[in-house]
mmCIF file of C-alpha atoms and ligand atoms in Angstrom:
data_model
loop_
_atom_site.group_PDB
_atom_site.id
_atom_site.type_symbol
_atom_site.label_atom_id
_atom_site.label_comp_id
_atom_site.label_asym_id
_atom_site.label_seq_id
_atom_site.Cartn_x
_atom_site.Cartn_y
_atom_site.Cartn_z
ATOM 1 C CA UNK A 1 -0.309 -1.130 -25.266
ATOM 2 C CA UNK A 2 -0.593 1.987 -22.904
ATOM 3 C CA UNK A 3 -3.999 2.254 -23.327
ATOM 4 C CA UNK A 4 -4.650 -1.852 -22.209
ATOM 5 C CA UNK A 5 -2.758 -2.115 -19.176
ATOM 6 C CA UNK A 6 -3.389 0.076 -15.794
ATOM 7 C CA UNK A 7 -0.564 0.313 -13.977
ATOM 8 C CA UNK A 8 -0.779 0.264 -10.084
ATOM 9 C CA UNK A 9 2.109 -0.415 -7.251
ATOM 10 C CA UNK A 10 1.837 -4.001 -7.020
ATOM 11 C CA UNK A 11 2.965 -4.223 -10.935
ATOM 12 C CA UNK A 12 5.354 -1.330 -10.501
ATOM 13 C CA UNK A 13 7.237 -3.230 -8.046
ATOM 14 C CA UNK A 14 6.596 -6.816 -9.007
ATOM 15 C CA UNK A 15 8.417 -4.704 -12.492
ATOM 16 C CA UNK A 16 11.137 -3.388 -10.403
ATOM 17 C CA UNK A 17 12.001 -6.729 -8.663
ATOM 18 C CA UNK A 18 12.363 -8.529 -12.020
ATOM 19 C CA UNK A 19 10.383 -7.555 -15.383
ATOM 20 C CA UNK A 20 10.157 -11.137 -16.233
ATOM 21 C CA UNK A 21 7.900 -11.843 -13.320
ATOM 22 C CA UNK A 22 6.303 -9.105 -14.404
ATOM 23 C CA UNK A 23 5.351 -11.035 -17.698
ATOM 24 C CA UNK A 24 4.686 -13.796 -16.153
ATOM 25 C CA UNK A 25 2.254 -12.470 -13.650
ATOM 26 C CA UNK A 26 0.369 -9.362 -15.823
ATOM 27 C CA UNK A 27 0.903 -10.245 -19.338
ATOM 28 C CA UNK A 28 0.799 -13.259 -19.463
ATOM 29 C CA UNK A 29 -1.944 -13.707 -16.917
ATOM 30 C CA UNK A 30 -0.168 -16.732 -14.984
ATOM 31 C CA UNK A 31 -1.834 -16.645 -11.561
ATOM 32 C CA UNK A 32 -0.086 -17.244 -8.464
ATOM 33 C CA UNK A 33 -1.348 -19.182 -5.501
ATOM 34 C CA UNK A 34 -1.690 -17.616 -2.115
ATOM 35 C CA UNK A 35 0.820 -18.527 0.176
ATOM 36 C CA UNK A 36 0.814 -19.096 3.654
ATOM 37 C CA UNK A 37 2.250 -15.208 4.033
ATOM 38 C CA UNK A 38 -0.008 -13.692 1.634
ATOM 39 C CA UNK A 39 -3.120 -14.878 3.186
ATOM 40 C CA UNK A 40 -1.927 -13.673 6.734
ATOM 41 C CA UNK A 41 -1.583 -10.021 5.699
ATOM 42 C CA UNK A 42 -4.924 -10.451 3.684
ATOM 43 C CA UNK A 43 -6.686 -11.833 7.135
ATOM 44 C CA UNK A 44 -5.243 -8.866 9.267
ATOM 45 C CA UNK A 45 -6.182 -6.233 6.331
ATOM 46 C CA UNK A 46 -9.719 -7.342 6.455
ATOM 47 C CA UNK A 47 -9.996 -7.362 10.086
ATOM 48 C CA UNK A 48 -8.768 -3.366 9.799
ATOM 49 C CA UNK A 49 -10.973 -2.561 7.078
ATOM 50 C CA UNK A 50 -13.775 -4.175 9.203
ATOM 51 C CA UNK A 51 -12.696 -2.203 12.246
ATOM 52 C CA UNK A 52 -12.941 1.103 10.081
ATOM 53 C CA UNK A 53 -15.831 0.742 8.692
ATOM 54 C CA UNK A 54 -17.645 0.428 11.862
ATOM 55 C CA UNK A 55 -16.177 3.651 13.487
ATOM 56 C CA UNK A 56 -16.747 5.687 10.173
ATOM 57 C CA UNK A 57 -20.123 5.068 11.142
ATOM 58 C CA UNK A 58 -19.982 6.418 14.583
ATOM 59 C CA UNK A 59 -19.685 10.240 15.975
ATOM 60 C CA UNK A 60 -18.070 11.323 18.829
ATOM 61 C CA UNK A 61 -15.058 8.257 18.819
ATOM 62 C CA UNK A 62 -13.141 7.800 21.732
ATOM 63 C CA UNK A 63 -11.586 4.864 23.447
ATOM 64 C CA UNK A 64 -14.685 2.660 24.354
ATOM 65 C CA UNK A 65 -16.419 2.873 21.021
ATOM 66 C CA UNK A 66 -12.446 1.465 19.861
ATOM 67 C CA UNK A 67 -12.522 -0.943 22.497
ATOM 68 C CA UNK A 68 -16.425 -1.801 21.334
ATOM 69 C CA UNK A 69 -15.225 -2.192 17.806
ATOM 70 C CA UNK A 70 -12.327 -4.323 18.704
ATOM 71 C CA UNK A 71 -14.596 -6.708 20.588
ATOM 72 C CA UNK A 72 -16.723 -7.275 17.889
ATOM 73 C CA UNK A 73 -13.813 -8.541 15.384
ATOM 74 C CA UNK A 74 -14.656 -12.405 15.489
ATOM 75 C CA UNK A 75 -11.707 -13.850 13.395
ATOM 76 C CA UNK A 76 -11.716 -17.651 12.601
ATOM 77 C CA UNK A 77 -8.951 -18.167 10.351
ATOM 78 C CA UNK A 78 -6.186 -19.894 10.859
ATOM 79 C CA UNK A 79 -3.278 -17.474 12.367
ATOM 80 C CA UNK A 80 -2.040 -16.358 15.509
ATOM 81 C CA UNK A 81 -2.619 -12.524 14.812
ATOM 82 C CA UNK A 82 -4.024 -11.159 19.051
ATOM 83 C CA UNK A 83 -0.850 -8.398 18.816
ATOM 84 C CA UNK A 84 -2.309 -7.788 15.115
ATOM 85 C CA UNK A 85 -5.286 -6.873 16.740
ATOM 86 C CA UNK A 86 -3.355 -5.042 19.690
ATOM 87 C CA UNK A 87 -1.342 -3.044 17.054
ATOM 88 C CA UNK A 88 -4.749 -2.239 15.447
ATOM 89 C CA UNK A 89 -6.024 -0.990 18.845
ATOM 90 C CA UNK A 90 -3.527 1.250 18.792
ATOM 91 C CA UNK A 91 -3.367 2.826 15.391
ATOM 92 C CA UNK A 92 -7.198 3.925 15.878
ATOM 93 C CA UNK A 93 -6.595 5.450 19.083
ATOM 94 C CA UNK A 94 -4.099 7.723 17.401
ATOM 95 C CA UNK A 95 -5.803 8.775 14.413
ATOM 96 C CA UNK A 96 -8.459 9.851 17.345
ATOM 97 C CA UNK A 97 -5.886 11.030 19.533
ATOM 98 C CA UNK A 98 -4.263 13.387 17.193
ATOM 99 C CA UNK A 99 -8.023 15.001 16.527
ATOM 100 C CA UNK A 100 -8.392 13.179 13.157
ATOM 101 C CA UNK A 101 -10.807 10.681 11.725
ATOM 102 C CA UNK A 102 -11.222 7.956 9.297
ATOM 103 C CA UNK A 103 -12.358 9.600 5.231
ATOM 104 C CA UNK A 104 -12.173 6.161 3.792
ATOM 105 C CA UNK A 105 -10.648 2.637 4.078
ATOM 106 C CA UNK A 106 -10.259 0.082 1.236
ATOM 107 C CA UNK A 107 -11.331 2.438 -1.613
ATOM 108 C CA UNK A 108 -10.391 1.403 -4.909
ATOM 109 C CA UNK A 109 -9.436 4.040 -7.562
ATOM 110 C CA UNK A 110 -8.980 4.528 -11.163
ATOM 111 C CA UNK A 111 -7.050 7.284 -12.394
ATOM 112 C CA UNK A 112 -7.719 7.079 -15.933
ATOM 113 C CA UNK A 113 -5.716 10.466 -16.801
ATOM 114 C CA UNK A 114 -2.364 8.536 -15.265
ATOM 115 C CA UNK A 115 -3.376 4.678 -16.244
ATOM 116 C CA UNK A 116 -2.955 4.271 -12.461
ATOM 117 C CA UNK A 117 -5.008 2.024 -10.293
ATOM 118 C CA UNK A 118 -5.029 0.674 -6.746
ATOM 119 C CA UNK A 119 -6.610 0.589 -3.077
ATOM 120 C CA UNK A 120 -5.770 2.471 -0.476
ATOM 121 C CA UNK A 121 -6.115 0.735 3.018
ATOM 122 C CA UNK A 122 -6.782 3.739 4.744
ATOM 123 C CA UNK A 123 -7.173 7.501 4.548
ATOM 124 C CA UNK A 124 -7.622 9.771 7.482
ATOM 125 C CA UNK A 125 -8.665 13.068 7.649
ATOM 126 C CA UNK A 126 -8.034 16.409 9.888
ATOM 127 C CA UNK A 127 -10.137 19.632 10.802
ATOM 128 C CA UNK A 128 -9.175 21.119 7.752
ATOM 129 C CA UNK A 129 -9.910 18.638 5.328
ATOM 130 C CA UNK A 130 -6.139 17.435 4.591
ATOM 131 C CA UNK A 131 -5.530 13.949 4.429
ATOM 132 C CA UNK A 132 -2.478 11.592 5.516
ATOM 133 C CA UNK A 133 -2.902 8.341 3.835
ATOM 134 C CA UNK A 134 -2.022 4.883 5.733
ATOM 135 C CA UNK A 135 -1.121 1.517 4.117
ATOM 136 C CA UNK A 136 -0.667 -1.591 6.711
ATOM 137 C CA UNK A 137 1.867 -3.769 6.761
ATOM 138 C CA UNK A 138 2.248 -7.022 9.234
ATOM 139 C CA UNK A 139 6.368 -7.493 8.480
ATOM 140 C CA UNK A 140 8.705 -5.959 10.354
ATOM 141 C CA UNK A 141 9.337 -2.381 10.255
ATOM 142 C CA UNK A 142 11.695 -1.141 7.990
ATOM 143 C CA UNK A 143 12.383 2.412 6.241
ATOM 144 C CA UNK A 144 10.215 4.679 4.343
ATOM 145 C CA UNK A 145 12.458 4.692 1.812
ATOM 146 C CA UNK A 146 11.211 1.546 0.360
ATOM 147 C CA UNK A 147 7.765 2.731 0.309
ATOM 148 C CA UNK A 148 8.353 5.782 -0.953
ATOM 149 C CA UNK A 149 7.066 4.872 -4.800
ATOM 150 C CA UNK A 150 3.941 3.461 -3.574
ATOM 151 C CA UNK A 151 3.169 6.138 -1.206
ATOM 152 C CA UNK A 152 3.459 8.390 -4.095
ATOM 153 C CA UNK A 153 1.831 6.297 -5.788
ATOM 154 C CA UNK A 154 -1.454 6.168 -3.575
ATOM 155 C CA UNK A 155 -1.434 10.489 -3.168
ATOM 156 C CA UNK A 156 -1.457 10.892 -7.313
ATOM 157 C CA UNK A 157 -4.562 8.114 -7.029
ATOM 158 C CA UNK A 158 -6.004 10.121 -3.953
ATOM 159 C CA UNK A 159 -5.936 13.251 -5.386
ATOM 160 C CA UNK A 160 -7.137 12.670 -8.836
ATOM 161 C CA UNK A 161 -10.390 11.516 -7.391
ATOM 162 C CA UNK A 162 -11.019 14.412 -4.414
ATOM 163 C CA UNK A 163 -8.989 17.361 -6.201
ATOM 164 C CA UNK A 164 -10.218 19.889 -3.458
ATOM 165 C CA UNK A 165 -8.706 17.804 -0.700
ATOM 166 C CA UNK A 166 -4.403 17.754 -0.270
ATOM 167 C CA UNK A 167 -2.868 14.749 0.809
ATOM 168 C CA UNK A 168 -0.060 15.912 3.351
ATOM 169 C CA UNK A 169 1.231 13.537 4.186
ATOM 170 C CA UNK A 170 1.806 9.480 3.889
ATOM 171 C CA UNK A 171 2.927 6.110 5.729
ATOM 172 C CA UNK A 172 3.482 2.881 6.874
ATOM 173 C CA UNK A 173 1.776 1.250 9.624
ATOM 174 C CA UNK A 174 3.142 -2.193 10.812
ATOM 175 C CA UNK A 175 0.137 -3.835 12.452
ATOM 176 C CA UNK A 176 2.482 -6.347 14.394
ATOM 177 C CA UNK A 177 4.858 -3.594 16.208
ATOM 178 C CA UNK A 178 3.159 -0.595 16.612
ATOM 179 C CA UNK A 179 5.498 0.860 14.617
ATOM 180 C CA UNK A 180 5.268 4.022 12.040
ATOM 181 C CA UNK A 181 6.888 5.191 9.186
ATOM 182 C CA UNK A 182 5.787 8.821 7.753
ATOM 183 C CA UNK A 183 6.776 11.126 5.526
ATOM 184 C CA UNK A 184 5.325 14.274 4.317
ATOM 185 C CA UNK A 185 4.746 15.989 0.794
ATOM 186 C CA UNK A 186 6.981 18.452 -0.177
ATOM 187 C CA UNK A 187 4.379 20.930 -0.082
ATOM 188 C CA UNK A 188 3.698 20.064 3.291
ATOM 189 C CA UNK A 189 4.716 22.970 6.120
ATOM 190 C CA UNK A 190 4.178 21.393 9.316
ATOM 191 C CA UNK A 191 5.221 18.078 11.048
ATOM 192 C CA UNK A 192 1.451 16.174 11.318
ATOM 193 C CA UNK A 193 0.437 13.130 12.976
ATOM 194 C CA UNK A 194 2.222 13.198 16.839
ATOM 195 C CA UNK A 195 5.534 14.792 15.012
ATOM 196 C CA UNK A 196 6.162 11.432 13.665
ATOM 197 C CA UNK A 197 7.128 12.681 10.576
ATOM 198 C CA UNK A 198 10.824 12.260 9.616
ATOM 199 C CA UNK A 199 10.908 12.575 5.836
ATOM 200 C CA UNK A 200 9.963 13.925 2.895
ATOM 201 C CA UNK A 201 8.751 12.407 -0.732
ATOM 202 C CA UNK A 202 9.857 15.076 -2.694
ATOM 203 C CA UNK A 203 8.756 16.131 -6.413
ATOM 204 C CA UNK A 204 11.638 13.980 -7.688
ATOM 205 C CA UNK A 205 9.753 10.812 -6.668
ATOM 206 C CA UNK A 206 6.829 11.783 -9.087
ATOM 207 C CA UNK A 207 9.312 12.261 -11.724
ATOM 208 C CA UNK A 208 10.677 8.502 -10.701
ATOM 209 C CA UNK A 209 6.995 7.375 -10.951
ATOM 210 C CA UNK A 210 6.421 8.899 -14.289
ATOM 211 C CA UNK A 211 9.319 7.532 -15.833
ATOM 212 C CA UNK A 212 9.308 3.803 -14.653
ATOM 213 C CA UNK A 213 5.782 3.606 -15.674
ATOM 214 C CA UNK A 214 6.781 5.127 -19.263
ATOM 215 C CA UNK A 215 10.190 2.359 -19.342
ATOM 216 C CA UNK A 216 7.219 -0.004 -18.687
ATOM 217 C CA UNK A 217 5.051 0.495 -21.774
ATOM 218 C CA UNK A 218 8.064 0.694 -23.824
ATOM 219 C CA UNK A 219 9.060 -2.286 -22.435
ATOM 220 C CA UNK A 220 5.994 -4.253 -22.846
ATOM 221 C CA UNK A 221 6.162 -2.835 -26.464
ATOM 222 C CA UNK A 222 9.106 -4.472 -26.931
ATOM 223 C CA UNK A 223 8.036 -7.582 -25.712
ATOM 224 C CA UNK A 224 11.765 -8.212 -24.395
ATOM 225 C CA UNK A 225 11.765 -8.547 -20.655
ATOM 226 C CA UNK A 226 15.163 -9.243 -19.075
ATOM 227 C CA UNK A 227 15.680 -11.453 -15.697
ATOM 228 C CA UNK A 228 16.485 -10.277 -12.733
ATOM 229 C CA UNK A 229 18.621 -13.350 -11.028
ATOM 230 C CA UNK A 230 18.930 -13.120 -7.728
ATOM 231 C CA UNK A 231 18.849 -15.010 -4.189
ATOM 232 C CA UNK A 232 15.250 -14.495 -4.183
ATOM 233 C CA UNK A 233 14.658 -16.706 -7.398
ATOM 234 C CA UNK A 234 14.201 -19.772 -5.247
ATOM 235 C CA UNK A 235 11.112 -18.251 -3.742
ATOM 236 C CA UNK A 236 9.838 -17.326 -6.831
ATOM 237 C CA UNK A 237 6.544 -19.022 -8.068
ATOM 238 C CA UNK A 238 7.510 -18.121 -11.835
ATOM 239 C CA UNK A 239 10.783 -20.062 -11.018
ATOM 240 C CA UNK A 240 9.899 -23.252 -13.194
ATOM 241 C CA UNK A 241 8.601 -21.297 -16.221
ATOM 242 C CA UNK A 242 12.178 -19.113 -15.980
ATOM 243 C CA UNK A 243 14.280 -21.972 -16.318
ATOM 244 C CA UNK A 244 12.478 -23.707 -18.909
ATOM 245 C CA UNK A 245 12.609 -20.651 -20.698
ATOM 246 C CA UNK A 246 15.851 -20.377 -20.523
ATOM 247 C CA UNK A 247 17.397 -23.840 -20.400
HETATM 248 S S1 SF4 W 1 13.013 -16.921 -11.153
HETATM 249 FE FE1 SF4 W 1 14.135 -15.016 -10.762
HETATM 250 S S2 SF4 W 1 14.645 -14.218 -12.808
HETATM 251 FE FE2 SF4 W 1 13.028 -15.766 -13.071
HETATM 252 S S3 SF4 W 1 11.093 -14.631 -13.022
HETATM 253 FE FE3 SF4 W 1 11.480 -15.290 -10.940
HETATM 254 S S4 SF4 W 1 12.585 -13.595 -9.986
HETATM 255 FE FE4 SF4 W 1 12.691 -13.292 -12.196
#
């Protein structure tokens, strides 16, 4: 089975939350309509892909070509999502402000030598090549601690495909506050991005990568994948299929 399924964060922590969601979503291919939530963080994602892509075209960035790009976004869906936009206004000003600029933004990767797979929302770059990666969130802020396995995550993805480049650091950037969360590498030596940085993802969260994705396969080997009952069952879409498989 290792060699079928390509593990990325989404089914890491869909796993962690309950394994027999997990089923239901990637083995047994059960798909789940968008909610209401889902297709709000998808809107303001594309909006900051969209964004990015226009200034990785550009030289010399500074505030008006932001402001320029900001102008152009022309959403028509159906949210309320101006401080989105506001938040976004922001972000880009820093990466410019702190003398970076943007290497890539929604790049999918395989990792075939680690099964892993995902995109990255964005990656920016400084003078010498090293390379914080940024994931968006529109929730409220809350620690890097929770992010921590995805983060990791996203620098073994990063670095498998640009081996001469080191990822330094890696965060959390909630689109609807203006709020960061950073931590660095362990390998990292100094404190990058506007001394933000309060953390660290050390080698031990590899290790924790390396073996939930291994507890996985045996797992899905098995073919025995427990419930995990909790308060959040009643927003669960699987919720139906649980209970008649367990009634
Ligand atoms: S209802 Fe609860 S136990 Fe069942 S799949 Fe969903 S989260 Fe897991």
């Amino acid at each position: 089975m290792e060699g079928n399924l390509t593990l990325s964060k989404s089914k890491i922590n869909t796993f962690l939350q309950c394994p027999r969601k997990f089923k239901y979503r990637y083995i047994d291919e059960i798909k789940e309509e968008p909610n209401e939530y889902m297709q709000f963080g998808t809107d303001v994602h594309k909006i900051a892909e969209d964004i990015a892509n226009e200034l990785i075209e550009k030289e010399n960035v500074n505030e008006e070509t932001i402001n320029d790009a900001i102008s152009n976004v022309n959403y028509e869906g159906e949210f309320d999502i101006k401080h989105h936009i506001e938040g976004l206004k922001e972000f880009f000003n820093d990466i410019y402000a702190n003398n970076y600029e943007i290497f890539s933004a929604e790049e999918y990767i395989l990792d075939e030598s680690d099964n892993l797979i995902g995109i990255i929302d964005i990656v920016i770059k400084n003078k010498s090549d090293e390379l914080i990666i940024f994931d968006y969130k529109t929730g409220k802020p809350r620690s890097i601690d929770k992010y921590k396995l995805e983060l990791t995550v996203y620098k073994m993805l990063l670095e498998s495909k640009y081996p001469n480049h080191k990822v330094i650091s890696a965060g959390i950037y909630f689109t609807g506050d203006n709020a960061y969360r950073i931590a660095n590498f362990d390998n990292a030596k100094e404190d990058y991005f506007t001394s933000q940085s309060k953390e660290k993802i050390k080698e031990n969260d590899f290790e924790y990568v390396d073996k939930i994705s291994q507890h996985i396969y045996k797992t899905i080997d098995r073919n025995y994948f427990v419930t995990r009952k909790g308060f959040m069952c009643k927003y669960c879409f699987y919720k139906d299929h649980c209970d008649n498989d367990f009634s």
